[in-house]
Amino acid sequence: MPEPTDLNEHDIDYSDIEAKYQVQYDDGFDNVLVVDGLPIIDESKLERLRVKVAKEFSKKGVALKQEDIFMPWDNAAGKSKGFMFVEFKNYEDAELALVSMHNHPFDAKHTFKVNRFTDIEKYAELDETYVEPELEEFTSREHLRAWLADPQGRDQYVTYRGDEVLINWHGKPSQSEVAYKPDWKDFLYVAWSPLGTFVATLHRQGVRLWGGSSWKPQQRFAHPLVKLIDFSPCEQYLVTWSNEPIVVPEGAIQGPQYFSPDDEGNNIAVWDIKSGDLLRTFSTQNEGDSPTGKKQMQWPALKWSPDDKYVARITPGKAISVHEVPSMYLEGKKSLKIDGVVDFEWCPLGDKDKEDNSTATKAVKKTSRENMLVYWTPEVINQPARVTLLAFPSRTILRQKNLFNVTECKLHWQNQGDFLCVKVDRHTKTKKSIFCNLEIFRMREKDYPVEVVELKDTVMDFSWEPKGERFAIVSSNDPNLGNQGPGVTIKTDVSFYQLDHGKNDFRLLRTLPSRTSNAIRWSPRGRHVVLATVGSSSKSELEFWDLDFNSDDTHRRETQVDWGSGIQLLGIADHYGVTDVEWDPSGRYLATSASAWTHTLENGYAIWDFRGQELVKQIQDRFKQFIWRPRPPTLLSKERQKQIRRNLKEYSRAFEEEDAAEESNVSAELIALRRRLVDEWNAWRALRKKELGEERIQSLEGKADDLEEIEVWIDEVIEQIEEVIVE
Amino acid sequence: MTWDPAISRQFNLHINTKMRPILLQGHERSLTQIKFNADGDLLFTCSKDAVINVWYSHNGERLGTYEGNNGSVWTVDVDPQSKYMVSGAADNTLRLWEVATGKCLFTWEFPTAVKRVAFNEAGTQVVCITEQRMGHQCAIRVFNINLDEPTKQSKEPLYMFNPIGSKATVCAFTLTPNVIITGHESGKVALFNVKSGEEVDSNERAHGDVVTDLQMSKDWTYCITSSKDKAARIHDTKNLMVIKTFNTETPLNSAALAPNRPFVLLGGGQEAMNVTTTSARQGKFETRFWHKVFEEEVGRVKGHFGPINTIAVHPAGTSYASGGEDGFVRVHHFDDSYFKAKPYGDLEIID
């Protein structure tokens, strides 16, 4: 039993318990802000300032009571100290005020600087001594265009099948090999950037760019549930779109590469590829659109000027907004207000323009072409439809053309920006039938002369020859055209037109009637064109045409002896169920593919040469995508290119030797293999025959030799004439 | 496996275009087996319409019809003298016919259908396989044929046994007396001693699916089998070693060896019941020519609009015939390019 002790209550040390149960007083300063940058005033103006400040805050939606403001006073000077403390109801209100009132211009001289009260202490304790930031070790990035240095000059392509992506080299049979087999997982599809530097994959979390010879991730853009992407022409920027509006969850990472709460609800984002920074977001919902009304979204939703300087966006029926990049400010602080505008396109830069641009920066004041865009507005009462050509940023109207009875216009630029074709679907007065006019603007001539080609049929497809003066159209007068049922293949005519320099207008070269072709694919170098029947369940023909069959490539334009005589069919091929047709960047090969996204019959791809000879065919279940890797424009100067063309024979000799060597190499290997197989077989046969015994063989062979000679007599009655002789 | 047209170009073989086929239209239902006689002047065809036809192979004229079966005729074979012919049918009978007159000389009856028959080399014995059905096991029987008095045959088989394991689908005599080679539903190829019913040798994994055809080489030292596993294989009949494999992309119903030329002929196609679910061009109803030694495809012959069920090559190697699910028999006589083509260079290949 313990000894009873005389306990004095006060002697007991409760401090441990007290510490344990001490009430945690809230710091209580989370809802206090320090507002700096106030004017320094004396007593007389104090009341007015308080009222004014409270009003400013209330304007931004943060209610403020007079008693919540505490303004420190310099008693000695009898003036305020130029800052104040504001206590808000709660933390959220304080946050809101911080965001909305920081850098708020109070008057001409004073701008609010708002800080959290809790932060002030932190700032005060800041170490003032300057510490030089450590220089990051420079690591050179790998060469993103390494693939161009391939000694065999091969092109690459990517295939996507099932969950498997392959990047392949395409060359001679012995040189066609897998370049890289990535282990990218869970993405929608792959896409090359326009100059082939990156390959993009669309994941749930956003877009990822891969590149270089190591195929390491090069950049990423966090746009959740991204569905569509679009690169700017010079690969500097990326546009992404998701059908889900952007949501920024609480506690999400903030920074230049991430969405901020301001971006919530938008669908389109613009990114800088080099830094990975988010430049701006847009909403696809235009003001005034009914939120429920579902409209077909145009993609690309943002259109880039060919030099990556501007990005433009249309508000149908109202305006075109042109933003400067990378600042993303509206150029000239205002949109181009155009009533009724339906569609527009930037004029592409030709090779020559690009050269001019690059020299213009060095040699001062060499006039380079200004950016141009073309838009059209439909007919409204008392006003014809109109196509307008506009220079930008000067905003001068270069040319306008009025059109009548217009149903629809499509704007087609030739890829060098030499010509513009406006395909005008026109209706007759009764609006029952539709025919077509092609309004062709010649962009390199003074005052942009327009010439009209009138056609009686509906034009389904129009395509300029790249770098050329020709175009091809697919037209049809098939009665089934309007209501295409399943299994119905529309009969079409394909026509080629060419600029006649003598008369300065476009004349028909030749029409190929009664075809089923519905797609025109020009070789990127011009001259060759493939007509394909795509998306039909019964027809899948590919026709390979050469438009300069008679003339040599080097001096083609000059030797136009016979109009349209150079058009020659090189070959016909068939790829069952073809859904996509694409030329390789060199214009030597054509790839056709049947994608499982469209149908599931005989999915796979085939590669053809320009004459329609099949080189590769792969039938693969669940095959989805085939894309050639684009190539950037050549770095060789005009003179160098000319020189190479002149000495082509010398260069080709080296290549031909290489080809011959390889062929003999391959065939030698093959012959050796065959010889081995035959030797093995013969050895086995000889062994068995020996076992069988000589006499048996003889008896067997004797039987075979002992052939019966059968003679067949054939009486052929050629004619039978019955003559009745009457005596 | 893909079809590379470069191969045929390389080999300069244009079998596809130049041969004019003779179309034999004598059956109302799909063909089950066709067979040339030893001289090759006659072609026997049987089909599911219970009729056996015999044709002159050189012009496609019909010589006659053997009537009497009451069910699909599954199989026929002719003796080396072209005197007698045996047939097996779904009416559970094995019949012996006189080739020249079309008379049915003798009928054996069994509890189940006869799926395969074959003569021995001398034409003195017949082996037959009966179906496994209604509690009856698959049975292999060997009969002696009384050549002197063909209408008086022994009702009882000389030997009979039930092969153990998977049922047999195809069979043939070998050079070894009393040993037969069989193909099975499981894909097994085996050698059986008919006297004892013992499995002498077997290759369990010869094929991955049912063996559909088995044809002997001219000297009977090797044979070719086809299977639903899309492959055909050449086996050494002595030790069942797989000598060559031909992998296609369609289930195969028949495979034949072309005498004197280093080719094998393969036929097949998507199952009849599955054809409607795919497009006609997916069925691949073509006779494929493969190089026997290099295992490379060298050409194709189109024509049938249903799967090919059976292929036979003229014993002298001058023509071949194919019978299809579509009820037609197509007889093709090879043209010059077929004999002259040297797809192997000047290498001599022993047949």
mmCIF file of C-alpha atoms in Angstrom, chain B residues 100-253:
data_model
loop_
_atom_site.group_PDB
_atom_site.id
_atom_site.type_symbol
_atom_site.label_atom_id
_atom_site.label_comp_id
_atom_site.label_asym_id
_atom_site.label_seq_id
_atom_site.Cartn_x
_atom_site.Cartn_y
_atom_site.Cartn_z
ATOM 1 C CA ALA B 100 -16.546 -50.751 -118.187
ATOM 2 C CA THR B 101 -20.205 -51.624 -117.713
ATOM 3 C CA GLY B 102 -21.265 -49.582 -114.718
ATOM 4 C CA LYS B 103 -22.607 -52.707 -113.010
ATOM 5 C CA CYS B 104 -22.541 -52.919 -109.230
ATOM 6 C CA LEU B 105 -20.771 -56.233 -108.601
ATOM 7 C CA PHE B 106 -20.912 -56.448 -104.850
ATOM 8 C CA THR B 107 -22.146 -54.489 -101.848
ATOM 9 C CA TRP B 108 -20.830 -54.617 -98.313
ATOM 10 C CA GLU B 109 -23.009 -53.122 -95.576
ATOM 11 C CA PHE B 110 -21.793 -51.506 -92.349
ATOM 12 C CA PRO B 111 -23.463 -49.876 -89.371
ATOM 13 C CA THR B 112 -22.165 -46.426 -90.350
ATOM 14 C CA ALA B 113 -21.142 -44.435 -93.433
ATOM 15 C CA VAL B 114 -17.992 -45.196 -95.410
ATOM 16 C CA LYS B 115 -15.742 -42.154 -95.485
ATOM 17 C CA ARG B 116 -12.680 -43.329 -97.337
ATOM 18 C CA VAL B 117 -11.648 -46.213 -99.561
ATOM 19 C CA ALA B 118 -8.333 -47.083 -101.186
ATOM 20 C CA PHE B 119 -6.877 -49.900 -103.262
ATOM 21 C CA ASN B 120 -3.472 -51.339 -102.574
ATOM 22 C CA GLU B 121 -0.750 -51.108 -105.178
ATOM 23 C CA ALA B 122 -1.635 -54.385 -106.846
ATOM 24 C CA GLY B 123 -5.370 -53.824 -106.726
ATOM 25 C CA THR B 124 -5.968 -56.960 -104.663
ATOM 26 C CA GLN B 125 -7.029 -55.350 -101.430
ATOM 27 C CA VAL B 126 -9.247 -52.486 -100.380
ATOM 28 C CA VAL B 127 -9.062 -50.550 -97.142
ATOM 29 C CA CYS B 128 -12.042 -48.546 -95.902
ATOM 30 C CA ILE B 129 -12.802 -46.244 -93.001
ATOM 31 C CA THR B 130 -16.259 -46.163 -91.488
ATOM 32 C CA GLU B 131 -17.582 -43.215 -89.568
ATOM 33 C CA GLN B 132 -17.783 -43.023 -85.802
ATOM 34 C CA ARG B 133 -21.494 -42.590 -85.133
ATOM 35 C CA MET B 134 -24.467 -43.831 -83.093
ATOM 36 C CA GLY B 135 -22.345 -45.707 -80.609
ATOM 37 C CA HIS B 136 -20.245 -47.312 -83.283
ATOM 38 C CA GLN B 137 -16.560 -46.636 -83.206
ATOM 39 C CA CYS B 138 -14.581 -45.566 -86.178
ATOM 40 C CA ALA B 139 -13.410 -48.781 -87.850
ATOM 41 C CA ILE B 140 -10.804 -49.603 -90.430
ATOM 42 C CA ARG B 141 -11.416 -52.749 -92.488
ATOM 43 C CA VAL B 142 -9.323 -54.449 -95.123
ATOM 44 C CA PHE B 143 -11.006 -56.673 -97.736
ATOM 45 C CA ASN B 144 -9.471 -59.103 -100.157
ATOM 46 C CA ILE B 145 -10.899 -58.603 -103.609
ATOM 47 C CA ASN B 146 -11.744 -61.765 -105.451
ATOM 48 C CA LEU B 147 -10.599 -60.771 -108.921
ATOM 49 C CA ASP B 148 -11.625 -64.018 -110.576
ATOM 50 C CA GLU B 149 -15.223 -63.984 -109.533
ATOM 51 C CA PRO B 150 -15.964 -60.372 -108.675
ATOM 52 C CA THR B 151 -19.594 -60.965 -107.759
ATOM 53 C CA LYS B 152 -18.581 -63.471 -105.123
ATOM 54 C CA GLN B 153 -16.774 -61.584 -102.388
ATOM 55 C CA SER B 154 -16.247 -62.480 -98.785
ATOM 56 C CA LYS B 155 -18.668 -60.549 -96.617
ATOM 57 C CA GLU B 156 -16.240 -60.584 -93.746
ATOM 58 C CA PRO B 157 -13.191 -58.336 -93.764
ATOM 59 C CA LEU B 158 -9.754 -59.828 -93.822
ATOM 60 C CA TYR B 159 -8.739 -57.571 -90.985
ATOM 61 C CA MET B 160 -10.660 -55.128 -88.887
ATOM 62 C CA PHE B 161 -9.673 -52.875 -86.026
ATOM 63 C CA ASN B 162 -10.708 -49.697 -84.257
ATOM 64 C CA PRO B 163 -7.920 -47.155 -84.225
ATOM 65 C CA ILE B 164 -7.277 -45.856 -80.751
ATOM 66 C CA GLY B 165 -7.673 -42.152 -79.998
ATOM 67 C CA SER B 166 -8.942 -39.643 -82.503
ATOM 68 C CA LYS B 167 -10.978 -41.060 -85.404
ATOM 69 C CA ALA B 168 -9.358 -41.597 -88.785
ATOM 70 C CA THR B 169 -10.497 -39.433 -91.700
ATOM 71 C CA VAL B 170 -8.227 -40.508 -94.552
ATOM 72 C CA CYS B 171 -6.069 -43.534 -95.270
ATOM 73 C CA ALA B 172 -3.951 -45.311 -97.889
ATOM 74 C CA PHE B 173 -1.860 -48.431 -98.250
ATOM 75 C CA THR B 174 1.887 -48.140 -98.023
ATOM 76 C CA LEU B 175 4.619 -50.141 -99.675
ATOM 77 C CA THR B 176 5.096 -52.213 -96.543
ATOM 78 C CA PRO B 177 2.653 -55.118 -96.616
ATOM 79 C CA ASN B 178 -0.205 -54.819 -94.145
ATOM 80 C CA VAL B 179 0.758 -51.315 -93.070
ATOM 81 C CA ILE B 180 -1.521 -48.372 -93.849
ATOM 82 C CA ILE B 181 -1.038 -44.667 -93.342
ATOM 83 C CA THR B 182 -3.895 -42.688 -91.806
ATOM 84 C CA GLY B 183 -4.802 -39.093 -91.171
ATOM 85 C CA HIS B 184 -6.932 -38.259 -88.154
ATOM 86 C CA GLU B 185 -9.428 -35.708 -86.923
ATOM 87 C CA SER B 186 -6.975 -34.427 -84.342
ATOM 88 C CA GLY B 187 -4.377 -33.726 -87.011
ATOM 89 C CA LYS B 188 -2.428 -36.877 -86.264
ATOM 90 C CA VAL B 189 -0.818 -38.865 -89.039
ATOM 91 C CA ALA B 190 -0.073 -42.488 -88.161
ATOM 92 C CA LEU B 191 1.028 -45.865 -89.511
ATOM 93 C CA PHE B 192 -1.080 -48.886 -88.530
ATOM 94 C CA ASN B 193 -0.446 -52.548 -88.867
ATOM 95 C CA VAL B 194 -3.817 -53.779 -90.116
ATOM 96 C CA LYS B 195 -3.166 -57.344 -89.028
ATOM 97 C CA SER B 196 -2.780 -56.485 -85.385
ATOM 98 C CA GLY B 197 -4.471 -53.089 -85.339
ATOM 99 C CA GLU B 198 -1.353 -51.743 -83.704
ATOM 100 C CA GLU B 199 -0.083 -48.224 -84.201
ATOM 101 C CA VAL B 200 3.344 -48.730 -85.669
ATOM 102 C CA ASP B 201 4.344 -45.092 -85.715
ATOM 103 C CA SER B 202 2.642 -41.747 -85.358
ATOM 104 C CA ASN B 203 3.170 -38.039 -85.611
ATOM 105 C CA GLU B 204 0.663 -36.542 -83.192
ATOM 106 C CA ARG B 205 1.368 -33.003 -84.232
ATOM 107 C CA ALA B 206 1.499 -33.450 -87.978
ATOM 108 C CA HIS B 207 -1.372 -30.952 -88.265
ATOM 109 C CA GLY B 208 -3.242 -28.661 -85.914
ATOM 110 C CA ASP B 209 -6.684 -29.569 -87.179
ATOM 111 C CA VAL B 210 -8.543 -32.329 -89.029
ATOM 112 C CA VAL B 211 -6.613 -33.938 -91.883
ATOM 113 C CA THR B 212 -8.754 -33.535 -95.009
ATOM 114 C CA ASP B 213 -6.809 -35.320 -97.700
ATOM 115 C CA LEU B 214 -3.897 -37.679 -98.171
ATOM 116 C CA GLN B 215 -2.389 -38.537 -101.562
ATOM 117 C CA MET B 216 0.570 -40.788 -102.289
ATOM 118 C CA SER B 217 3.526 -39.957 -104.483
ATOM 119 C CA LYS B 218 4.060 -41.941 -107.689
ATOM 120 C CA ASP B 219 6.471 -44.372 -106.059
ATOM 121 C CA TRP B 220 4.530 -44.407 -102.769
ATOM 122 C CA THR B 221 7.545 -43.397 -100.704
ATOM 123 C CA TYR B 222 6.072 -40.116 -99.597
ATOM 124 C CA CYS B 223 2.665 -38.523 -99.348
ATOM 125 C CA ILE B 224 1.046 -35.135 -99.041
ATOM 126 C CA THR B 225 -1.641 -34.258 -96.511
ATOM 127 C CA SER B 226 -3.878 -31.233 -96.316
ATOM 128 C CA SER B 227 -5.643 -29.929 -93.253
ATOM 129 C CA LYS B 228 -8.104 -27.386 -91.976
ATOM 130 C CA ASP B 229 -5.189 -25.841 -90.117
ATOM 131 C CA LYS B 230 -4.418 -24.054 -93.434
ATOM 132 C CA ALA B 231 -1.289 -26.065 -94.062
ATOM 133 C CA ALA B 232 -0.292 -28.936 -96.301
ATOM 134 C CA ARG B 233 2.655 -31.172 -95.542
ATOM 135 C CA ILE B 234 4.791 -33.740 -97.285
ATOM 136 C CA HIS B 235 5.589 -36.752 -95.111
ATOM 137 C CA ASP B 236 8.041 -39.547 -95.551
ATOM 138 C CA THR B 237 5.817 -42.631 -95.409
ATOM 139 C CA LYS B 238 8.563 -44.708 -93.897
ATOM 140 C CA ASN B 239 9.143 -42.717 -90.714
ATOM 141 C CA LEU B 240 6.417 -40.049 -90.926
ATOM 142 C CA MET B 241 9.004 -37.297 -90.919
ATOM 143 C CA VAL B 242 7.632 -33.991 -92.163
ATOM 144 C CA ILE B 243 9.709 -33.119 -95.216
ATOM 145 C CA LYS B 244 7.987 -29.952 -96.391
ATOM 146 C CA THR B 245 5.306 -27.602 -95.105
ATOM 147 C CA PHE B 246 3.137 -25.285 -97.190
ATOM 148 C CA ASN B 247 1.410 -22.620 -95.123
ATOM 149 C CA THR B 248 -1.551 -20.863 -96.726
ATOM 150 C CA GLU B 249 -4.139 -18.453 -95.340
ATOM 151 C CA THR B 250 -7.221 -20.557 -95.905
ATOM 152 C CA PRO B 251 -8.426 -23.929 -94.617
ATOM 153 C CA LEU B 252 -7.365 -26.625 -97.066
ATOM 154 C CA ASN B 253 -9.557 -29.472 -98.300
#
